Amino acid sequence: MPAPTALHRPLRSTDLVLGGLLALGVATLVTTLTPVGPALLPATALLWALLWGLLVTGAGHAGGLPAVPGPANRVTLIRAALAAPVGGLALLAPMPAFPLPDAGLAWVVVLALLVLLLDGLDGAVARRSGTASAFGARFDMELDAALILALSVLAWQPGPAGVWVLAIGAMRYLFVLAGRGLPWLRADLPPSRRRQAVCVLQTPALLIALTPAVPAAAAVAAAVLALAMLTVSFATDIVYLYRNRPGSHPQTPEETP
């Protein structure tokens, strides 16, 4: 058997170590400059260890997706390192013993904006360097979903939205879980600008919802709008998948705006 090429060998441990150091460095900066408290460090480390385990043990390579340690995936890894402290704060925020100050929320906004600004850069780098892969696309998508889940938690606690806002972050995972019992939900969907736009809008809407300077009414309205758009988008896709399930009369794929 030939040796794996540079484009198809597993992600290097060095990359994950450096990414973890960046994540912990950012978490340390947040705890130093705000009264967040040192609990953020182990929370961030726990999330990075989980990511490492998913990537290295193969759970992150479901479906035979190859790990490509090219420049694009390193950009995504940097995004993950910046998002990890946000996830750490989301783990801690619902705890009564961990009140999250406004300064901590301000760092959430800054870090999430950086992750959002870097989104798309990894795809552009992959295309220019010729290292685009199914793994890279999946890695990028899962990171976006995890960030949206963390932001939805922070929009609930300590944000002004009710527990219903958690549906924004949970909806994609519930869809995947439903697919275990309903195989037709796991079928491929046609490309959709509507789906892409709705996904992109979730992060800024949640940032509006959890920013302390935003009036509570406007914050809740942003979260309600994001949830409504996401619900309609998922419902549209579910209807399409149901109509095109095995054994049904196939429908013509529609490219939605």
PDB file of N, CA and C in Angstrom, residues 186-247:
ATOM      1  N   ARG A 186     -31.676  11.772   5.575  1.00  0.00           N
ATOM      2  CA  ARG A 186     -30.233  11.805   5.368  1.00  0.00           C
ATOM      3  C   ARG A 186     -29.863  11.944   3.890  1.00  0.00           C
ATOM      4  N   ALA A 187     -30.852  12.034   3.031  1.00  0.00           N
ATOM      5  CA  ALA A 187     -30.576  12.174   1.600  1.00  0.00           C
ATOM      6  C   ALA A 187     -29.961  13.541   1.302  1.00  0.00           C
ATOM      7  N   ASP A 188     -29.260  13.617   0.178  1.00  0.00           N
ATOM      8  CA  ASP A 188     -28.619  14.873  -0.210  1.00  0.00           C
ATOM      9  C   ASP A 188     -29.664  15.903  -0.622  1.00  0.00           C
ATOM     10  N   LEU A 189     -29.386  17.144  -0.282  1.00  0.00           N
ATOM     11  CA  LEU A 189     -30.242  18.267  -0.663  1.00  0.00           C
ATOM     12  C   LEU A 189     -29.601  19.029  -1.813  1.00  0.00           C
ATOM     13  N   PRO A 190     -30.404  19.596  -2.705  1.00  0.00           N
ATOM     14  CA  PRO A 190     -29.822  20.414  -3.775  1.00  0.00           C
ATOM     15  C   PRO A 190     -29.236  21.694  -3.196  1.00  0.00           C
ATOM     16  N   PRO A 191     -28.250  22.286  -3.848  1.00  0.00           N
ATOM     17  CA  PRO A 191     -27.700  23.573  -3.366  1.00  0.00           C
ATOM     18  C   PRO A 191     -28.796  24.618  -3.246  1.00  0.00           C
ATOM     19  N   SER A 192     -28.661  25.474  -2.249  1.00  0.00           N
ATOM     20  CA  SER A 192     -29.694  26.487  -2.009  1.00  0.00           C
ATOM     21  C   SER A 192     -29.067  27.752  -1.443  1.00  0.00           C
ATOM     22  N   ARG A 193     -29.249  28.854  -2.148  1.00  0.00           N
ATOM     23  CA  ARG A 193     -28.790  30.144  -1.626  1.00  0.00           C
ATOM     24  C   ARG A 193     -29.608  30.543  -0.410  1.00  0.00           C
ATOM     25  N   ARG A 194     -30.876  30.136  -0.382  1.00  0.00           N
ATOM     26  CA  ARG A 194     -31.724  30.408   0.774  1.00  0.00           C
ATOM     27  C   ARG A 194     -31.157  29.771   2.035  1.00  0.00           C
ATOM     28  N   ARG A 195     -30.780  28.501   1.934  1.00  0.00           N
ATOM     29  CA  ARG A 195     -30.235  27.783   3.091  1.00  0.00           C
ATOM     30  C   ARG A 195     -28.928  28.424   3.554  1.00  0.00           C
ATOM     31  N   GLN A 196     -28.083  28.785   2.631  1.00  0.00           N
ATOM     32  CA  GLN A 196     -26.800  29.383   2.966  1.00  0.00           C
ATOM     33  C   GLN A 196     -26.985  30.741   3.635  1.00  0.00           C
ATOM     34  N   ALA A 197     -27.902  31.556   3.090  1.00  0.00           N
ATOM     35  CA  ALA A 197     -28.121  32.894   3.645  1.00  0.00           C
ATOM     36  C   ALA A 197     -28.686  32.816   5.060  1.00  0.00           C
ATOM     37  N   VAL A 198     -29.636  31.914   5.275  1.00  0.00           N
ATOM     38  CA  VAL A 198     -30.244  31.775   6.604  1.00  0.00           C
ATOM     39  C   VAL A 198     -29.193  31.341   7.624  1.00  0.00           C
ATOM     40  N   CYS A 199     -28.317  30.419   7.233  1.00  0.00           N
ATOM     41  CA  CYS A 199     -27.263  29.962   8.138  1.00  0.00           C
ATOM     42  C   CYS A 199     -26.322  31.105   8.500  1.00  0.00           C
ATOM     43  N   VAL A 200     -25.918  31.880   7.499  1.00  0.00           N
ATOM     44  CA  VAL A 200     -24.983  32.980   7.737  1.00  0.00           C
ATOM     45  C   VAL A 200     -25.592  34.023   8.658  1.00  0.00           C
ATOM     46  N   LEU A 201     -26.903  34.257   8.556  1.00  0.00           N
ATOM     47  CA  LEU A 201     -27.553  35.309   9.335  1.00  0.00           C
ATOM     48  C   LEU A 201     -27.754  34.933  10.797  1.00  0.00           C
ATOM     49  N   GLN A 202     -27.642  33.638  11.134  1.00  0.00           N
ATOM     50  CA  GLN A 202     -27.881  33.231  12.525  1.00  0.00           C
ATOM     51  C   GLN A 202     -26.871  33.857  13.485  1.00  0.00           C
ATOM     52  N   THR A 203     -25.592  33.856  13.108  1.00  0.00           N
ATOM     53  CA  THR A 203     -24.565  34.371  14.018  1.00  0.00           C
ATOM     54  C   THR A 203     -24.752  35.858  14.312  1.00  0.00           C
ATOM     55  N   PRO A 204     -24.868  36.752  13.301  1.00  0.00           N
ATOM     56  CA  PRO A 204     -25.076  38.167  13.644  1.00  0.00           C
ATOM     57  C   PRO A 204     -26.378  38.413  14.404  1.00  0.00           C
ATOM     58  N   ALA A 205     -27.424  37.653  14.099  1.00  0.00           N
ATOM     59  CA  ALA A 205     -28.678  37.840  14.833  1.00  0.00           C
ATOM     60  C   ALA A 205     -28.504  37.486  16.305  1.00  0.00           C
ATOM     61  N   LEU A 206     -27.799  36.399  16.583  1.00  0.00           N
ATOM     62  CA  LEU A 206     -27.567  36.010  17.977  1.00  0.00           C
ATOM     63  C   LEU A 206     -26.629  36.979  18.682  1.00  0.00           C
ATOM     64  N   LEU A 207     -25.666  37.534  17.950  1.00  0.00           N
ATOM     65  CA  LEU A 207     -24.784  38.529  18.557  1.00  0.00           C
ATOM     66  C   LEU A 207     -25.567  39.779  18.949  1.00  0.00           C
ATOM     67  N   ILE A 208     -26.506  40.170  18.109  1.00  0.00           N
ATOM     68  CA  ILE A 208     -27.385  41.290  18.466  1.00  0.00           C
ATOM     69  C   ILE A 208     -28.178  40.943  19.719  1.00  0.00           C
ATOM     70  N   ALA A 209     -28.652  39.702  19.787  1.00  0.00           N
ATOM     71  CA  ALA A 209     -29.489  39.287  20.909  1.00  0.00           C
ATOM     72  C   ALA A 209     -28.745  39.277  22.237  1.00  0.00           C
ATOM     73  N   LEU A 210     -27.430  39.022  22.218  1.00  0.00           N
ATOM     74  CA  LEU A 210     -26.708  38.911  23.488  1.00  0.00           C
ATOM     75  C   LEU A 210     -25.827  40.117  23.810  1.00  0.00           C
ATOM     76  N   THR A 211     -25.778  41.112  22.913  1.00  0.00           N
ATOM     77  CA  THR A 211     -24.967  42.298  23.176  1.00  0.00           C
ATOM     78  C   THR A 211     -25.625  43.155  24.254  1.00  0.00           C
ATOM     79  N   PRO A 212     -24.925  43.462  25.345  1.00  0.00           N
ATOM     80  CA  PRO A 212     -25.548  44.199  26.463  1.00  0.00           C
ATOM     81  C   PRO A 212     -26.099  45.568  26.066  1.00  0.00           C
ATOM     82  N   ALA A 213     -25.457  46.249  25.099  1.00  0.00           N
ATOM     83  CA  ALA A 213     -25.889  47.597  24.739  1.00  0.00           C
ATOM     84  C   ALA A 213     -27.176  47.621  23.944  1.00  0.00           C
ATOM     85  N   VAL A 214     -27.603  46.484  23.428  1.00  0.00           N
ATOM     86  CA  VAL A 214     -28.826  46.417  22.618  1.00  0.00           C
ATOM     87  C   VAL A 214     -30.035  46.354  23.547  1.00  0.00           C
ATOM     88  N   PRO A 215     -31.062  47.202  23.320  1.00  0.00           N
ATOM     89  CA  PRO A 215     -32.279  47.124  24.146  1.00  0.00           C
ATOM     90  C   PRO A 215     -32.887  45.730  24.111  1.00  0.00           C
ATOM     91  N   ALA A 216     -33.480  45.324  25.227  1.00  0.00           N
ATOM     92  CA  ALA A 216     -34.000  43.963  25.350  1.00  0.00           C
ATOM     93  C   ALA A 216     -35.028  43.650  24.258  1.00  0.00           C
ATOM     94  N   ALA A 217     -35.892  44.602  23.947  1.00  0.00           N
ATOM     95  CA  ALA A 217     -36.921  44.350  22.936  1.00  0.00           C
ATOM     96  C   ALA A 217     -36.292  44.072  21.571  1.00  0.00           C
ATOM     97  N   ALA A 218     -35.266  44.851  21.208  1.00  0.00           N
ATOM     98  CA  ALA A 218     -34.592  44.646  19.923  1.00  0.00           C
ATOM     99  C   ALA A 218     -33.828  43.326  19.922  1.00  0.00           C
ATOM    100  N   ALA A 219     -33.224  42.983  21.061  1.00  0.00           N
ATOM    101  CA  ALA A 219     -32.481  41.733  21.162  1.00  0.00           C
ATOM    102  C   ALA A 219     -33.398  40.531  20.973  1.00  0.00           C
ATOM    103  N   VAL A 220     -34.540  40.560  21.638  1.00  0.00           N
ATOM    104  CA  VAL A 220     -35.492  39.461  21.509  1.00  0.00           C
ATOM    105  C   VAL A 220     -36.042  39.394  20.090  1.00  0.00           C
ATOM    106  N   ALA A 221     -36.318  40.559  19.487  1.00  0.00           N
ATOM    107  CA  ALA A 221     -36.838  40.581  18.117  1.00  0.00           C
ATOM    108  C   ALA A 221     -35.847  39.954  17.146  1.00  0.00           C
ATOM    109  N   ALA A 222     -34.548  40.229  17.329  1.00  0.00           N
ATOM    110  CA  ALA A 222     -33.524  39.646  16.454  1.00  0.00           C
ATOM    111  C   ALA A 222     -33.503  38.126  16.588  1.00  0.00           C
ATOM    112  N   ALA A 223     -33.610  37.643  17.823  1.00  0.00           N
ATOM    113  CA  ALA A 223     -33.602  36.191  18.042  1.00  0.00           C
ATOM    114  C   ALA A 223     -34.858  35.540  17.472  1.00  0.00           C
ATOM    115  N   VAL A 224     -36.004  36.192  17.637  1.00  0.00           N
ATOM    116  CA  VAL A 224     -37.262  35.648  17.098  1.00  0.00           C
ATOM    117  C   VAL A 224     -37.189  35.564  15.576  1.00  0.00           C
ATOM    118  N   LEU A 225     -36.677  36.630  14.936  1.00  0.00           N
ATOM    119  CA  LEU A 225     -36.554  36.634  13.481  1.00  0.00           C
ATOM    120  C   LEU A 225     -35.620  35.518  13.007  1.00  0.00           C
ATOM    121  N   ALA A 226     -34.488  35.356  13.698  1.00  0.00           N
ATOM    122  CA  ALA A 226     -33.538  34.303  13.321  1.00  0.00           C
ATOM    123  C   ALA A 226     -34.174  32.924  13.451  1.00  0.00           C
ATOM    124  N   LEU A 227     -34.904  32.698  14.537  1.00  0.00           N
ATOM    125  CA  LEU A 227     -35.548  31.402  14.749  1.00  0.00           C
ATOM    126  C   LEU A 227     -36.620  31.147  13.698  1.00  0.00           C
ATOM    127  N   ALA A 228     -37.391  32.182  13.362  1.00  0.00           N
ATOM    128  CA  ALA A 228     -38.438  32.021  12.359  1.00  0.00           C
ATOM    129  C   ALA A 228     -37.851  31.670  10.999  1.00  0.00           C
ATOM    130  N   MET A 229     -36.790  32.375  10.609  1.00  0.00           N
ATOM    131  CA  MET A 229     -36.149  32.089   9.326  1.00  0.00           C
ATOM    132  C   MET A 229     -35.574  30.678   9.294  1.00  0.00           C
ATOM    133  N   LEU A 230     -34.939  30.270  10.394  1.00  0.00           N
ATOM    134  CA  LEU A 230     -34.338  28.943  10.453  1.00  0.00           C
ATOM    135  C   LEU A 230     -35.409  27.854  10.401  1.00  0.00           C
ATOM    136  N   THR A 231     -36.523  28.078  11.097  1.00  0.00           N
ATOM    137  CA  THR A 231     -37.612  27.105  11.104  1.00  0.00           C
ATOM    138  C   THR A 231     -38.191  26.919   9.709  1.00  0.00           C
ATOM    139  N   VAL A 232     -38.425  28.022   9.008  1.00  0.00           N
ATOM    140  CA  VAL A 232     -38.961  27.942   7.649  1.00  0.00           C
ATOM    141  C   VAL A 232     -37.969  27.230   6.724  1.00  0.00           C
ATOM    142  N   SER A 233     -36.684  27.529   6.885  1.00  0.00           N
ATOM    143  CA  SER A 233     -35.674  26.908   6.035  1.00  0.00           C
ATOM    144  C   SER A 233     -35.628  25.399   6.250  1.00  0.00           C
ATOM    145  N   PHE A 234     -35.609  24.965   7.514  1.00  0.00           N
ATOM    146  CA  PHE A 234     -35.597  23.531   7.796  1.00  0.00           C
ATOM    147  C   PHE A 234     -36.884  22.874   7.307  1.00  0.00           C
ATOM    148  N   ALA A 235     -38.016  23.540   7.514  1.00  0.00           N
ATOM    149  CA  ALA A 235     -39.288  22.965   7.071  1.00  0.00           C
ATOM    150  C   ALA A 235     -39.304  22.786   5.560  1.00  0.00           C
ATOM    151  N   THR A 236     -38.758  23.762   4.830  1.00  0.00           N
ATOM    152  CA  THR A 236     -38.687  23.650   3.373  1.00  0.00           C
ATOM    153  C   THR A 236     -37.866  22.450   2.950  1.00  0.00           C
ATOM    154  N   ASP A 237     -36.728  22.252   3.602  1.00  0.00           N
ATOM    155  CA  ASP A 237     -35.867  21.123   3.257  1.00  0.00           C
ATOM    156  C   ASP A 237     -36.513  19.791   3.632  1.00  0.00           C
ATOM    157  N   ILE A 238     -37.196  19.750   4.764  1.00  0.00           N
ATOM    158  CA  ILE A 238     -37.842  18.505   5.189  1.00  0.00           C
ATOM    159  C   ILE A 238     -38.953  18.122   4.219  1.00  0.00           C
ATOM    160  N   VAL A 239     -39.728  19.107   3.786  1.00  0.00           N
ATOM    161  CA  VAL A 239     -40.789  18.832   2.810  1.00  0.00           C
ATOM    162  C   VAL A 239     -40.189  18.300   1.511  1.00  0.00           C
ATOM    163  N   TYR A 240     -39.086  18.910   1.064  1.00  0.00           N
ATOM    164  CA  TYR A 240     -38.433  18.440  -0.164  1.00  0.00           C
ATOM    165  C   TYR A 240     -37.960  16.990  -0.006  1.00  0.00           C
ATOM    166  N   LEU A 241     -37.313  16.698   1.126  1.00  0.00           N
ATOM    167  CA  LEU A 241     -36.801  15.346   1.348  1.00  0.00           C
ATOM    168  C   LEU A 241     -37.939  14.332   1.448  1.00  0.00           C
ATOM    169  N   TYR A 242     -39.048  14.723   2.060  1.00  0.00           N
ATOM    170  CA  TYR A 242     -40.184  13.809   2.181  1.00  0.00           C
ATOM    171  C   TYR A 242     -40.773  13.505   0.816  1.00  0.00           C
ATOM    172  N   ARG A 243     -40.917  14.521   0.002  1.00  0.00           N
ATOM    173  CA  ARG A 243     -41.501  14.317  -1.326  1.00  0.00           C
ATOM    174  C   ARG A 243     -40.591  13.500  -2.238  1.00  0.00           C
ATOM    175  N   ASN A 244     -39.297  13.494  -1.954  1.00  0.00           N
ATOM    176  CA  ASN A 244     -38.348  12.758  -2.786  1.00  0.00           C
ATOM    177  C   ASN A 244     -37.790  11.533  -2.082  1.00  0.00           C
ATOM    178  N   ARG A 245     -38.466  11.064  -1.046  1.00  0.00           N
ATOM    179  CA  ARG A 245     -38.006   9.882  -0.329  1.00  0.00           C
ATOM    180  C   ARG A 245     -38.124   8.656  -1.232  1.00  0.00           C
ATOM    181  N   PRO A 246     -37.353   7.616  -0.948  1.00  0.00           N
ATOM    182  CA  PRO A 246     -37.420   6.393  -1.766  1.00  0.00           C
ATOM    183  C   PRO A 246     -38.837   5.831  -1.819  1.00  0.00           C
ATOM    184  N   GLY A 247     -39.275   5.500  -3.010  1.00  0.00           N
ATOM    185  CA  GLY A 247     -40.608   4.932  -3.193  1.00  0.00           C
ATOM    186  C   GLY A 247     -41.663   5.953  -3.519  1.00  0.00           C
TER     187      GLY A 247
END
